[in-house]
Amino acid sequence: MSKKTDQDLGMHTSITRRDLIHDAALATIAAAFAPAAMAASVTGTNSMSAPSAADYPPVRTGLRGSHPGAFEAAHAIAREGKGFPEPKDTGESYDLVIVGAGISGLATAHYYREQFGKDARILLIENHDDFGGHAKRNEFHQGGRMVLSMGGTHNLEWWEFSDTVKAFMGEHDVDVKAMREGMQFEYGRTAPNSPAMWFDDDNYSDARLLNNCDLSKQLEHKLIDSIPVSVEARESLKRFYRDPENIFADKNEEEREEYLRSISYTEFLRLHGGLTEDAIQLFDNLQHGGWGLEMRALSAMEGIETGAPGRHLLGEEWSAAGWDYPAAMWPDGNASLARLQVARLIPAVAPGTTANNVALAEFDYAALDKADNPVRLRLSSTVVNVANTDSGTDITYFAHGKTFRVRSKHCVLACYHSIIPHLCPQLPEMQREALGYQVKHPMLLTNVLIRNTDALDKLGIDAVSCPGRLHARLFTFRGINNGGYQHAIDDSGPVSLIFWGCISPPADAIDIKSQLRASRATMLGLTFEDYEREVRTVLDGLLGPAGFDVQKDVLAITVNRWPHGYAYEYLDLWDEDYAEGEAPHEIARQRFGNIAIANADAGASAYTHVAIDQAFRAVQELSGSA
Ligand SMILES: Cc1cc2nc3c(=O)[nH]c(=O)nc-3n(C[C@H](O)[C@H](O)[C@H](O)COP(=O)(O)OP(=O)(O)OC[C@H]3O[C@@H](n4cnc5c(N)ncnc54)[C@H](O)[C@@H]3O)c2cc1C
């Protein structure tokens, strides 16, 4: 399987360097697609002509997320301690400058206008070529039809919303109930044989696809006998997947929990599950998507609480319940929320945009940064210095090879916390240290637009876990009908296949921060071609036997890499139990003169609702009411 040459895998088509020549790449893809074949597969109502990648970033393919050009200036100051030339004074002056145009930065603008009036002059500065931060839209156009996918932040966990966030959603006309009603998507659990597991012959004795194989459910012996690992590993799995039995009967509940929070999930499998090492490795990437971590980084309790098998060894029944994760989603993930926010803040960008048409609304990026808008959004610009002054703040940013300065009464840093000490060396040492505590979890989301789902349909699958591969899991992305967009759950194509997870750190990265940094280094070290070769290899091995032609059926690839992904959340094995007010994120987010601090990092919790709550707090602090 993996012995295929690049040519066998279809990498010979002129798609190299798609990260640099977006237009040319799109043209190549469009040309590769026969219009006659397309006509039969157009089932949605999302027909429209393709915008140009030159002025509309969501259609850009290749390396996205942290794309080339977005991070180099920040790395120059943070990693190399480089300075920038004396900035050119733009003469621009604002009430508020916001660093970072993710959900939190955009919400900051909303709350500032609520607090200080609609005439407040606001500038958002964002280092990427698109707004939304992690809430990234990937938009594909094939044969006159638009296919949407998400490039980062997936969904709304609405049951966790604070009153602040509930009000925010109301103010943006977001109706979570209606969103749920328009959703058939279940992370690839709607096909008869899903979820499945695929074993490749690089890592296992045999390449094999096992239907209805979900490690978190009780596995039957017959299924275990098909897993291509050693006989000893299979026997240990049979013992592990036994009927419920409380193996901790000698401990009371509190003692048991304390113990399970003190050992890793991997140790739990080894010590109490009785699994051999080659059986244990099947579980290593089980939570790559959910936590962005290897199982060895999680405590046994964290693993079990979030769905990894083990409850049966505490005497609890194997769950017979099906899929139970009622998150609300747009067809481009939470990018639609960012779009709704931008349309409210700068109406000229997308006039008439509402929650009912946001997924299809046209956005004019040329209107984002016009001098006569009270709110302006400046893309592809990296803030490299923020300083308090007698009259407010000075903000220096780097764009198109030059350094510029703007002035502002207030500044909110809605960017990643780990960069803040480098932007703002004036901060007290204790706060700088606390900000540096936030090492984000690198996350990876690769969208592969496939011509059709025939091979998947033939196999009866729409989600597959791949132990041992770069991406832990893949699933089809369709069946979300809202914001004006329609995409039936059984639409045969073209469909985006999402390869999802994080990247395993090397075994010698022991402590959590070393694991995260090593994973980030690997992510940034891989080229687009490396990612492309990986997804083509998997598609060829997994779907090739069912007729998928990897040379013809891959229409586009967008690799959304997020070296600074999920906000760091405190973990059982690695963090202290901090008293209220003393946790690093609470020290880190304190107001400093005219500068306040937002972002999901400020809540030490990787959620959209947290990003909004933290924006609200930051503005309250500036207004003196917090
Ligand atoms: C792959 C992925 C999937 C996720 N899925 C979910 C999900 O399903 N549900 C959920 O609730 N949350 C999810 N999250 C968490 C997500 O981080 C939050 O929901 C939310 O989008 C964070 O918004 P934010 O504005 O705080 O941060 P960000 O989105 O990170 O925005 C901060 C912005 O600041 C920019 N910036 C940084 N430094 C500078 C600088 N010096 N100058 C200018 N700009 C700068 C950054 O590039 C970024 O664009 C996911 C995250 C990732 C990475």
PDB file of C-alpha atoms in Angstrom, residues 261 302 433 437 512-513 568-580 582-587 604:
ATOM      1  CA  ARG A 261      -6.572  11.192  38.247  1.00  0.00           C
ATOM      2  CA  GLU A 302     -10.026  12.335  31.906  1.00  0.00           C
ATOM      3  CA  GLU A 433       5.416  34.343  32.999  1.00  0.00           C
ATOM      4  CA  TYR A 437       2.164  29.175  30.596  1.00  0.00           C
ATOM      5  CA  ILE A 512       3.093  17.983  28.488  1.00  0.00           C
ATOM      6  CA  LYS A 513       4.677  21.208  27.215  1.00  0.00           C
ATOM      7  CA  TYR A 568      -4.424  25.099  27.172  1.00  0.00           C
ATOM      8  CA  GLU A 569      -6.752  23.605  29.775  1.00  0.00           C
ATOM      9  CA  TYR A 570      -5.438  22.447  33.126  1.00  0.00           C
ATOM     10  CA  LEU A 571      -4.763  18.724  33.167  1.00  0.00           C
ATOM     11  CA  ASP A 572      -4.798  16.222  36.027  1.00  0.00           C
ATOM     12  CA  LEU A 573      -1.302  14.907  35.419  1.00  0.00           C
ATOM     13  CA  TRP A 574       0.494  18.163  34.748  1.00  0.00           C
ATOM     14  CA  ASP A 575      -1.071  21.074  36.601  1.00  0.00           C
ATOM     15  CA  GLU A 576      -1.604  22.137  40.162  1.00  0.00           C
ATOM     16  CA  ASP A 577      -5.015  22.802  41.671  1.00  0.00           C
ATOM     17  CA  TYR A 578      -4.852  26.586  41.762  1.00  0.00           C
ATOM     18  CA  ALA A 579      -6.839  28.637  44.228  1.00  0.00           C
ATOM     19  CA  GLU A 580      -9.323  31.030  42.634  1.00  0.00           C
ATOM     20  CA  GLU A 582      -4.130  32.398  41.329  1.00  0.00           C
ATOM     21  CA  ALA A 583      -4.268  30.251  38.204  1.00  0.00           C
ATOM     22  CA  PRO A 584      -1.848  31.344  35.463  1.00  0.00           C
ATOM     23  CA  HIS A 585      -4.658  32.368  33.077  1.00  0.00           C
ATOM     24  CA  GLU A 586      -6.195  34.618  35.739  1.00  0.00           C
ATOM     25  CA  ILE A 587      -2.883  36.351  36.388  1.00  0.00           C
ATOM     26  CA  ALA A 604      -8.085  28.534  29.777  1.00  0.00           C
TER      27      ALA A 604
END
